[in-house]
CSV table of C-alpha atoms and ligand atoms in Angstrom, one decimal:
chain,number,residue,atom,x,y,z
A,1,MET,CA,-24.0,13.6,-2.8
A,2,ALA,CA,-26.3,10.9,-4.1
A,3,GLY,CA,-26.0,8.1,-1.6
A,4,GLU,CA,-25.6,10.4,1.4
A,5,ASP,CA,-28.9,8.9,2.7
A,6,ASN,CA,-27.7,5.4,2.2
A,7,LYS,CA,-24.7,5.9,4.4
A,8,LYS,CA,-26.7,5.2,7.6
A,9,HIS,CA,-28.1,1.9,6.3
A,10,TYR,CA,-24.9,-0.1,6.0
A,11,ARG,CA,-21.6,-0.5,7.7
A,12,LEU,CA,-18.2,-0.6,5.9
A,13,LEU,CA,-15.9,-3.5,6.6
A,14,SER,CA,-12.8,-2.7,8.6
A,15,CYS,CA,-9.4,-3.6,7.0
A,16,ASN,CA,-9.2,-6.7,9.1
A,17,GLU,CA,-12.7,-7.8,8.1
A,18,ALA,CA,-12.0,-7.0,4.4
A,19,SER,CA,-8.7,-8.9,4.5
A,20,LYS,CA,-10.4,-12.0,6.0
A,21,HIS,CA,-13.3,-11.7,3.6
A,22,HIS,CA,-10.9,-12.0,0.6
A,23,PHE,CA,-8.9,-14.7,2.4
A,24,GLU,CA,-11.9,-16.9,3.0
A,25,ARG,CA,-13.1,-16.7,-0.6
A,26,ALA,CA,-9.7,-17.6,-2.0
A,27,ALA,CA,-9.0,-20.2,0.7
A,28,ASN,CA,-12.2,-22.0,-0.4
A,29,LYS,CA,-10.5,-22.6,-3.8
A,30,VAL,CA,-7.2,-23.8,-2.3
A,31,LYS,CA,-6.4,-27.2,-0.8
A,32,ILE,CA,-6.0,-26.1,2.8
A,33,ASP,CA,-6.6,-27.9,6.1
A,34,ARG,CA,-8.7,-26.4,8.9
A,35,GLN,CA,-5.7,-25.8,11.2
A,36,HIS,CA,-3.7,-23.9,8.6
A,37,ARG,CA,-6.7,-22.0,7.5
A,38,SER,CA,-7.2,-20.7,11.0
A,39,TRP,CA,-3.5,-20.1,11.6
A,40,LEU,CA,-2.9,-18.0,8.4
A,41,LYS,CA,-5.7,-15.6,9.3
A,42,ILE,CA,-4.3,-14.6,12.7
A,43,PRO,CA,-1.2,-12.5,13.5
A,44,PHE,CA,1.8,-14.0,15.2
A,45,ARG,CA,2.5,-11.0,17.5
A,46,GLU,CA,0.7,-7.8,18.4
A,47,ILE,CA,2.5,-5.0,20.1
A,48,ALA,CA,0.6,-2.0,21.7
A,49,VAL,CA,2.6,0.9,23.2
A,50,HIS,CA,1.8,4.2,24.8
A,51,LEU,CA,4.3,7.0,23.9
A,52,PRO,CA,4.7,10.1,26.0
A,53,VAL,CA,5.9,13.0,23.8
A,54,VAL,CA,6.7,16.5,24.8
A,55,MET,CA,4.9,18.8,22.4
A,56,ASP,CA,6.2,22.2,21.2
A,57,ASP,CA,4.0,24.1,23.7
A,58,GLY,CA,5.6,22.2,26.5
A,59,SER,CA,2.7,19.9,27.2
A,60,LEU,CA,3.0,16.1,27.4
A,61,LYS,CA,0.9,14.1,25.1
A,62,ILE,CA,0.4,10.3,25.2
A,63,PHE,CA,0.1,8.6,21.7
A,64,GLU,CA,-1.1,5.1,21.0
A,65,GLY,CA,1.3,3.0,18.8
A,66,TYR,CA,1.1,-0.5,17.4
A,67,ARG,CA,3.1,-3.0,15.5
A,68,VAL,CA,1.4,-6.2,14.3
A,69,GLN,CA,3.5,-9.0,12.9
A,70,HIS,CA,1.2,-11.2,10.9
A,71,ASN,CA,3.2,-14.0,9.4
A,72,ASN,CA,6.9,-14.8,8.9
A,73,ALA,CA,6.8,-18.3,7.4
A,74,ARG,CA,8.6,-17.0,4.3
A,75,GLY,CA,11.0,-14.6,5.9
A,76,PRO,CA,11.3,-11.6,8.3
A,77,HIS,CA,8.1,-9.6,8.8
A,78,LYS,CA,7.9,-6.6,6.5
A,79,GLY,CA,5.6,-3.6,6.2
A,80,GLY,CA,5.1,0.1,6.6
A,81,ILE,CA,4.4,2.5,9.5
A,82,ARG,CA,1.3,4.7,9.3
A,83,TYR,CA,0.7,8.0,11.1
A,84,HIS,CA,-3.0,8.7,11.0
A,85,PRO,CA,-5.9,9.6,13.3
A,86,GLU,CA,-7.8,6.4,12.3
A,87,VAL,CA,-5.0,4.0,13.4
A,88,SER,CA,-6.2,1.3,15.8
A,89,ILE,CA,-5.0,-2.2,16.6
A,90,ASP,CA,-7.6,-3.8,14.4
A,91,HIS,CA,-6.8,-1.5,11.6
A,92,VAL,CA,-3.1,-2.4,11.7
A,93,ARG,CA,-4.0,-6.1,12.0
A,94,GLY,CA,-5.7,-6.0,8.6
A,95,LEU,CA,-3.0,-4.0,7.0
A,96,ALA,CA,-0.4,-6.4,8.4
A,97,SER,CA,-2.1,-9.4,6.8
A,98,TRP,CA,-2.2,-7.6,3.5
A,99,MET,CA,1.6,-7.4,3.6
A,100,THR,CA,1.9,-11.2,4.1
A,101,TRP,CA,-0.1,-11.7,0.9
A,102,LYS,CA,1.7,-9.0,-1.0
A,103,THR,CA,5.2,-10.3,-0.2
A,104,ALA,CA,4.1,-13.8,-1.0
A,105,LEU,CA,2.5,-12.9,-4.3
A,106,LEU,CA,5.6,-11.0,-5.4
A,107,ASN,CA,7.7,-13.9,-4.3
A,108,LEU,CA,9.8,-11.9,-1.9
A,109,PRO,CA,11.5,-13.9,0.9
A,110,LEU,CA,9.6,-11.8,3.5
A,111,GLY,CA,6.6,-12.0,5.7
A,112,GLY,CA,4.0,-9.4,6.6
A,113,ALA,CA,3.7,-6.7,9.3
A,114,LYS,CA,2.3,-3.2,9.8
A,115,GLY,CA,2.7,-0.5,12.3
A,116,GLY,CA,1.0,2.7,13.1
A,117,VAL,CA,0.6,5.6,15.5
A,118,LYS,CA,-2.7,7.3,16.1
A,119,CYS,CA,-1.9,10.9,15.5
A,120,ASP,CA,-2.7,13.9,13.3
A,121,ALA,CA,0.7,14.0,11.6
A,122,LYS,CA,-0.3,16.7,9.2
A,123,ASN,CA,-0.8,19.1,12.0
A,124,MET,CA,2.4,18.2,14.0
A,125,SER,CA,5.7,20.1,13.7
A,126,GLU,CA,8.8,18.3,12.4
A,127,GLY,CA,10.3,18.3,16.0
A,128,GLU,CA,7.1,16.7,17.4
A,129,LEU,CA,7.2,14.0,14.6
A,130,GLU,CA,10.9,13.3,15.3
A,131,ARG,CA,10.3,12.9,19.1
A,132,LEU,CA,7.3,10.7,18.4
A,133,THR,CA,9.2,8.6,15.9
A,134,ARG,CA,12.1,8.1,18.3
A,135,LYS,CA,9.8,7.1,21.2
A,136,TYR,CA,8.0,4.7,19.0
A,137,THR,CA,11.2,3.1,17.7
A,138,GLN,CA,12.5,2.7,21.3
A,139,ALA,CA,9.3,1.1,22.3
A,140,ILE,CA,9.3,-1.6,19.6
A,141,SER,CA,13.1,-1.9,19.2
A,142,VAL,CA,13.4,-5.4,20.7
A,143,ASP,CA,10.9,-6.7,18.2
A,144,ILE,CA,12.3,-5.2,15.0
A,145,GLY,CA,15.5,-5.9,13.2
A,146,PRO,CA,17.0,-6.8,9.8
A,147,TYR,CA,16.1,-10.5,10.2
A,148,GLN,CA,13.1,-10.0,12.5
A,149,ASP,CA,10.9,-7.2,11.2
A,150,VAL,CA,11.7,-4.4,8.8
A,151,PRO,CA,9.5,-1.3,8.8
A,152,ALA,CA,9.0,1.1,5.9
A,153,PRO,CA,7.1,4.2,5.0
A,154,ASP,CA,3.3,4.2,4.6
A,155,VAL,CA,0.6,6.9,4.9
A,156,ASN,CA,2.1,10.1,6.3
A,157,THR,CA,5.6,8.6,6.9
A,158,ASP,CA,8.5,9.4,4.6
A,159,GLU,CA,12.2,8.9,4.2
A,160,LYS,CA,12.9,11.4,7.0
A,161,VAL,CA,10.8,9.3,9.5
A,162,MET,CA,12.7,6.2,8.3
A,163,ALA,CA,16.0,8.0,8.9
A,164,TRP,CA,15.0,8.8,12.5
A,165,MET,CA,13.9,5.2,13.0
A,166,MET,CA,17.2,3.8,11.6
A,167,ASP,CA,19.2,6.3,13.8
A,168,GLU,CA,17.3,5.6,17.0
A,169,TYR,CA,17.5,1.8,16.5
A,170,SER,CA,21.2,2.0,15.7
A,171,LYS,CA,21.8,4.0,18.9
A,172,LEU,CA,20.1,1.3,20.9
A,173,ARG,CA,21.3,-1.8,19.2
A,174,GLY,CA,24.3,-0.9,17.0
A,175,TYR,CA,24.4,0.6,13.5
A,176,ASN,CA,22.2,-1.3,11.1
A,177,PRO,CA,20.7,0.3,8.1
A,178,ALA,CA,18.8,-2.9,7.1
A,179,VAL,CA,16.4,-2.4,10.0
A,180,VAL,CA,14.1,-0.1,7.9
A,181,THR,CA,13.6,0.5,4.2
A,182,GLY,CA,12.6,3.7,2.5
A,183,LYS,CA,15.5,5.6,3.9
A,184,PRO,CA,17.1,8.6,2.2
A,185,VAL,CA,19.6,7.4,-0.5
A,186,ASP,CA,22.5,9.1,1.5
A,187,LEU,CA,21.7,6.9,4.5
A,188,GLY,CA,21.5,3.6,2.8
A,189,GLY,CA,18.3,4.0,0.9
A,190,SER,CA,17.8,2.6,-2.6
A,191,PRO,CA,17.6,4.6,-5.8
A,192,GLY,CA,14.1,4.3,-7.1
A,193,ARG,CA,12.4,3.6,-3.7
A,194,LYS,CA,10.7,6.9,-3.4
A,195,ASP,CA,8.7,6.5,-6.6
A,196,ALA,CA,8.6,2.7,-6.5
A,197,THR,CA,4.9,2.3,-5.6
A,198,GLY,CA,3.7,4.7,-8.3
A,199,ARG,CA,6.2,3.2,-10.8
A,200,GLY,CA,4.8,-0.2,-10.1
A,201,VAL,CA,1.2,0.9,-10.4
A,202,ALA,CA,2.0,2.5,-13.8
A,203,SER,CA,3.6,-0.7,-15.0
A,204,ILE,CA,0.6,-2.8,-13.9
A,205,VAL,CA,-1.7,-0.4,-15.8
A,206,GLU,CA,0.5,-0.7,-18.9
A,207,HIS,CA,0.4,-4.6,-18.8
A,208,TRP,CA,-3.3,-4.5,-18.3
A,209,ALA,CA,-3.7,-2.0,-21.2
A,210,ASN,CA,-1.6,-4.1,-23.5
A,211,SER,CA,-3.5,-7.3,-22.8
A,212,ASN,CA,-6.9,-5.6,-23.1
A,213,ASN,CA,-6.5,-3.6,-26.3
A,214,TYR,CA,-6.1,-0.2,-24.7
A,215,LYS,CA,-3.4,2.1,-26.1
A,216,MET,CA,-1.7,4.0,-23.4
A,217,ALA,CA,-1.4,7.1,-25.6
A,218,GLU,CA,-5.2,7.1,-26.2
A,219,SER,CA,-6.2,6.3,-22.6
A,220,THR,CA,-7.3,8.5,-19.7
A,221,ALA,CA,-6.9,8.1,-15.9
A,222,ALA,CA,-8.4,9.7,-12.8
A,223,ILE,CA,-6.4,9.4,-9.6
A,224,GLN,CA,-7.9,9.8,-6.1
A,225,GLY,CA,-5.2,11.0,-3.8
A,226,PHE,CA,-2.1,13.1,-4.7
A,227,GLY,CA,0.4,12.0,-2.0
A,228,ASN,CA,3.5,10.1,-2.8
A,229,VAL,CA,1.7,7.2,-4.5
A,230,GLY,CA,-0.8,9.3,-6.5
A,231,TYR,CA,1.7,11.8,-7.7
A,232,TYR,CA,4.3,9.2,-8.9
A,233,THR,CA,1.6,7.1,-10.5
A,234,ALA,CA,0.4,10.2,-12.4
A,235,HIS,CA,4.0,11.1,-13.3
A,236,HIS,CA,4.8,7.6,-14.7
A,237,LEU,CA,1.5,7.1,-16.5
A,238,ASN,CA,1.9,10.5,-18.1
A,239,GLU,CA,5.4,9.5,-19.3
A,240,MET,CA,3.8,6.5,-20.9
A,241,GLY,CA,1.5,8.8,-22.8
A,242,CYS,CA,-1.7,8.3,-20.7
A,243,LYS,CA,-3.7,11.5,-20.1
A,244,ILE,CA,-4.4,12.3,-16.5
A,245,VAL,CA,-7.8,13.9,-16.7
A,246,ALA,CA,-8.7,14.2,-13.0
A,247,VAL,CA,-6.9,14.2,-9.6
A,248,SER,CA,-8.2,14.7,-6.1
A,249,ASP,CA,-6.9,15.2,-2.6
A,250,THR,CA,-8.8,15.6,0.7
A,251,GLY,CA,-9.8,19.2,-0.2
A,252,ALA,CA,-11.0,18.9,-3.8
A,253,ALA,CA,-11.0,17.2,-7.2
A,254,VAL,CA,-9.7,18.9,-10.3
A,255,VAL,CA,-10.7,17.9,-13.8
A,256,ASN,CA,-8.9,18.8,-17.1
A,257,GLU,CA,-10.2,16.9,-20.1
A,258,ASP,CA,-7.1,17.8,-22.1
A,259,GLY,CA,-4.9,16.1,-19.5
A,260,PHE,CA,-2.9,17.7,-16.7
A,261,ASP,CA,0.7,18.8,-16.9
A,262,VAL,CA,1.4,16.6,-13.8
A,263,GLU,CA,4.5,18.5,-12.7
A,264,LYS,CA,2.6,21.8,-12.8
A,265,LEU,CA,-0.2,20.3,-10.8
A,266,PHE,CA,2.3,19.0,-8.3
A,267,ARG,CA,3.9,22.4,-7.9
A,268,HIS,CA,0.5,24.0,-7.5
A,269,LYS,CA,-0.3,21.5,-4.7
A,270,GLN,CA,3.0,22.2,-3.0
A,271,GLU,CA,2.5,26.0,-3.2
A,272,THR,CA,-1.2,26.2,-2.2
A,273,GLY,CA,-1.6,23.0,-0.1
A,274,SER,CA,-4.3,21.6,-2.4
A,275,VAL,CA,-5.0,20.6,-6.0
A,276,ALA,CA,-8.0,23.0,-5.9
A,277,GLY,CA,-7.9,25.9,-8.3
A,278,CYS,CA,-5.1,24.6,-10.5
A,279,PRO,CA,-5.1,26.8,-13.6
A,280,GLY,CA,-6.8,25.3,-16.6
A,281,SER,CA,-9.0,22.9,-14.6
A,282,THR,CA,-12.4,22.8,-13.1
A,283,THR,CA,-12.6,22.3,-9.3
A,284,LEU,CA,-15.1,19.9,-7.9
A,285,GLU,CA,-15.9,18.3,-4.5
A,286,SER,CA,-13.2,15.7,-3.6
A,287,SER,CA,-15.7,12.9,-3.7
A,288,GLU,CA,-16.7,13.7,-7.3
A,289,ILE,CA,-13.4,12.1,-8.6
A,290,PHE,CA,-15.3,8.8,-8.8
A,291,SER,CA,-17.8,10.1,-11.3
A,292,VAL,CA,-15.3,11.4,-13.8
A,293,ARG,CA,-15.4,9.8,-17.2
A,294,CYS,CA,-12.1,7.9,-17.7
A,295,ASP,CA,-10.6,4.5,-18.7
A,296,PHE,CA,-8.6,3.9,-15.6
A,297,LEU,CA,-9.8,4.8,-12.1
A,298,ILE,CA,-6.9,4.7,-9.6
A,299,PRO,CA,-7.8,5.1,-5.9
A,300,ALA,CA,-4.4,6.0,-4.3
A,301,ALA,CA,-5.4,7.2,-0.8
A,302,LEU,CA,-7.1,5.2,2.0
A,303,GLU,CA,-9.3,2.1,2.4
A,304,ASN,CA,-13.0,2.1,1.7
A,305,ALA,CA,-12.9,4.8,-1.0
A,306,ILE,CA,-15.2,2.9,-3.4
A,307,THR,CA,-18.5,2.1,-1.6
A,308,LYS,CA,-22.2,2.0,-2.2
A,309,ASP,CA,-22.2,5.8,-2.0
A,310,ASN,CA,-20.3,6.2,-5.3
A,311,LEU,CA,-20.7,2.8,-7.0
A,312,ALA,CA,-23.4,4.0,-9.4
A,313,ASP,CA,-21.3,7.0,-10.5
A,314,ILE,CA,-18.2,5.1,-11.6
A,315,LYS,CA,-17.7,5.2,-15.4
A,316,ALA,CA,-14.2,3.8,-15.6
A,317,ALA,CA,-13.5,0.4,-17.3
A,318,VAL,CA,-11.1,-0.7,-14.7
A,319,ILE,CA,-10.0,0.1,-11.1
A,320,PHE,CA,-6.4,-0.2,-10.2
A,321,GLU,CA,-6.0,-0.3,-6.4
A,322,ALA,CA,-3.0,1.8,-5.7
A,323,ALA,CA,-4.1,2.2,-2.1
A,324,ASN,CA,-4.5,-0.8,0.3
A,325,GLY,CA,-8.1,-1.9,0.5
A,326,PRO,CA,-9.7,1.1,-1.4
A,327,THR,CA,-12.7,-1.0,-2.6
A,328,CYS,CA,-15.3,-2.0,0.0
A,329,PRO,CA,-15.5,-5.8,-0.6
A,330,LEU,CA,-19.3,-5.7,-0.3
A,331,VAL,CA,-19.6,-3.7,-3.6
A,332,GLU,CA,-17.3,-6.0,-5.6
A,333,PRO,CA,-20.2,-8.2,-7.0
A,334,GLU,CA,-22.0,-5.0,-8.2
A,335,LEU,CA,-18.8,-3.7,-9.9
A,336,ALA,CA,-18.4,-7.1,-11.6
A,337,GLU,CA,-22.0,-6.9,-12.8
A,338,LYS,CA,-21.3,-3.5,-14.3
A,339,GLY,CA,-18.4,-5.1,-16.1
A,340,ILE,CA,-15.8,-3.1,-14.2
A,341,THR,CA,-12.5,-5.0,-13.6
A,342,ILE,CA,-10.6,-4.6,-10.3
A,343,VAL,CA,-6.9,-5.1,-10.4
A,344,PRO,CA,-6.2,-5.8,-6.7
A,345,ASP,CA,-4.0,-3.9,-4.3
A,346,ILE,CA,-1.7,-6.7,-3.3
A,347,LEU,CA,-0.6,-6.7,-7.0
A,348,THR,CA,-1.1,-3.1,-8.1
A,349,ASN,CA,0.7,-1.3,-5.3
A,350,SER,CA,3.4,-3.9,-4.6
A,351,GLY,CA,6.2,-1.9,-6.3
A,352,GLY,CA,6.9,-0.2,-3.0
A,353,VAL,CA,7.7,-3.3,-1.1
A,354,VAL,CA,9.5,-4.8,-4.0
A,355,VAL,CA,12.0,-2.0,-4.0
A,356,SER,CA,12.1,-2.1,-0.2
A,357,TYR,CA,13.3,-5.7,-0.6
A,358,PHE,CA,16.0,-4.5,-3.0
A,359,GLU,CA,17.0,-1.8,-0.5
A,360,TRP,CA,17.2,-4.5,2.3
A,361,VAL,CA,19.3,-6.7,0.0
A,362,GLN,CA,21.7,-3.8,-0.8
A,363,ASN,CA,22.1,-3.0,2.9
A,364,LEU,CA,22.8,-6.7,3.7
A,365,GLN,CA,25.2,-6.9,0.8
A,366,GLN,CA,26.7,-3.5,1.6
A,367,PHE,CA,26.7,-2.9,-2.1
A,368,SER,CA,24.6,-0.3,-4.0
A,369,TRP,CA,22.7,-1.0,-7.1
A,370,THR,CA,22.3,1.6,-9.9
A,371,ALA,CA,18.9,3.2,-10.6
A,372,GLU,CA,18.7,1.3,-13.9
A,373,GLN,CA,19.3,-2.1,-12.2
A,374,VAL,CA,16.6,-1.3,-9.6
A,375,ASP,CA,14.1,-0.3,-12.3
A,376,LEU,CA,14.9,-3.4,-14.4
A,377,GLU,CA,14.4,-5.8,-11.5
A,378,LEU,CA,11.2,-4.0,-10.4
A,379,GLN,CA,9.8,-4.2,-13.9
A,380,ARG,CA,10.7,-7.9,-14.1
A,381,LYS,CA,9.0,-8.7,-10.8
A,382,MET,CA,5.8,-6.7,-11.7
A,383,LYS,CA,5.4,-8.2,-15.1
A,384,ASN,CA,5.9,-11.7,-13.8
A,385,ALA,CA,3.4,-11.3,-10.9
A,386,TYR,CA,0.9,-9.7,-13.3
A,387,GLN,CA,1.1,-12.6,-15.7
A,388,ARG,CA,0.8,-15.2,-12.9
A,389,VAL,CA,-2.3,-13.5,-11.6
A,390,VAL,CA,-3.9,-13.3,-15.0
A,391,ASP,CA,-3.1,-16.9,-15.8
A,392,LYS,CA,-4.4,-18.1,-12.5
A,393,ALA,CA,-7.6,-16.1,-12.9
A,394,SER,CA,-8.3,-17.6,-16.4
A,395,GLU,CA,-7.3,-21.1,-15.3
A,396,LYS,CA,-9.5,-21.1,-12.2
A,397,LYS,CA,-12.2,-18.8,-13.7
A,398,VAL,CA,-12.0,-16.4,-10.8
A,399,SER,CA,-11.5,-12.7,-10.4
A,400,LEU,CA,-8.0,-11.2,-10.4
A,401,ARG,CA,-8.4,-10.5,-6.7
A,402,ILE,CA,-9.2,-14.2,-5.8
A,403,ALA,CA,-6.4,-15.4,-8.2
A,404,ALA,CA,-3.9,-13.1,-6.4
A,405,TYR,CA,-5.0,-14.3,-3.0
A,406,MET,CA,-4.9,-17.9,-4.1
A,407,LEU,CA,-1.3,-17.6,-5.3
A,408,ALA,CA,-0.3,-15.8,-2.1
A,409,ILE,CA,-2.0,-18.3,0.2
A,410,GLU,CA,-0.5,-21.3,-1.6
A,411,LYS,CA,3.0,-19.8,-1.1
A,412,VAL,CA,2.6,-19.1,2.6
A,413,LEU,CA,0.8,-22.4,3.2
A,414,SER,CA,3.6,-24.3,1.5
A,415,ALA,CA,6.3,-22.5,3.7
A,416,ALA,CA,4.3,-22.9,6.9
A,417,ARG,CA,3.7,-26.7,6.2
A,418,THR,CA,7.3,-27.3,5.4
A,419,ARG,CA,8.5,-25.5,8.5
A,420,GLY,CA,5.9,-27.3,10.7
A,421,ALA,CA,5.0,-25.7,14.0
A,422,TYR,CA,8.0,-23.4,13.8
B,501,LIG,N1,3.7,0.7,3.0
B,501,LIG,C1,3.9,0.1,1.7
B,501,LIG,C2,2.9,-1.0,1.4
B,501,LIG,O1,1.8,-0.9,2.0
B,501,LIG,C3,5.4,-0.4,1.6
B,501,LIG,C4,5.8,-1.5,2.6
B,501,LIG,C5,7.2,-1.8,2.6
B,501,LIG,O2,8.0,-1.3,1.8
B,501,LIG,O3,7.6,-2.6,3.5
B,501,LIG,O4,3.1,-1.8,0.6
C-alpha cells in the first residue's frame, strides 16, 4: 500500500489521547473554569481485575479485565464491554470518556463508562466466553447496577454475553434486568436494540443527505467493517435507496458498482466467514475500501482506521463515523482541506446507546414498548441531536465534531456545577 513507508514516521493517538485532543479544542470555545476543565477530562473510577478462567483443554488462563467509569454528573455510568486483544486500561479510559460525551449530546440522563477484557474472543469457544463473562461480572459486580453503572454490548460482545452478565449479577445481588442493556428480547431486552446503532447511523446519513442536496436513491456508500454495526447500517441505508458499492471486513474488501444485495452479502459472510469472493463482486485487500469511489464513507470497525496511510486515497464527500474514534485526529485538518466533511462518532453511532436507554427505562418501568414506539423515539432523538449539532456548528463556525463536543461539554459542565463537589 502507498503510505506503508510513512507508517514508521508517525505515531497514532490512543483513544484516550484522541478524546482529550477533541475535548481540549472544544473546551477552548466553551466558558469553563480551570478546575472543571481538569475534572471533566479524568475518570471517576478505574477498575482492573484479573480473571482466572478454565479453558476447554483444562488449562487455566488469566485474563485482564477493566471497567472505567468516566463521569456520572448527569446520571448512572453507561457504556459497552469490549472483548478484544487490544484492550488496555488506557484504551478503555478513552472509550469511557466518549460515552460521557455521547450520552450528554443525546440528552440521555446517563453518564459514561466502558469496560473490556483483553482476549481473542473470535477464537474462544462459547463455553470459554461464558465462563469469562461470568468471572468478569463477579469481579465488577459491586460497582455496577441499574443506578450505578449499566454495561452493554460493544465490539465482540452481543446479546448472549449481556444475558450471562444479567444472570450472573442477578445470582449475586438479586434479579435485576436493568443492570445491563442489549439483552435478548425474551430476557428484558428492547425491540430494536440489536440494529439500533446501524439504524441510527442510517438516519444521520439521511439527515445529512437531505440538508446537503444528496438524494439517497442516487447516492453510494462504502462501509468498512461488516459486524453488527456495519451490517445493519448497510441494511437500513439500502432500504432508504442508497447503493452499497463496497464493504470490507478484516479479510478483504468487496466492490460492486451496481450495489450489493446486502442480505445476500450477509449470508455469504455467515457461510464463508468473510465477505471475500461474494458472487458478482471484485475482491480487493481489506485496506482498499478507503479508496473506493463513493459519496458516503462509513468506517464501522475500530479506531484509527483513517490515517495518513489512506488519507490521500479517500474519494468520498463525507465520512460518517459509525465506529468510535475511526479518524485519527491528526489527519482531520487535511481532510477538511480536501473538503471532506466528518460527521462525528458521538453523534453518528449514538443510536445504540439511545435504544439502550429505552431498554433501561422499560426495565425500570417493567413495561415493554412496541418496536414502532422504539423506532419513533429513536428517530426523534437522532434528528434533534443532528439539528442541534448542525446549528451549533454554523453559529460558532466550527466543525461538526467541535460543535458536538461543545454541546456535550456544556451539558456535563452544567450538571457538575449544579451538583457541586458531589
Ligand atoms: N457500545 C455502544 C457504544 O459505544 C453502546 C453503549 C451502550 O449501549 O451503553 O455506544
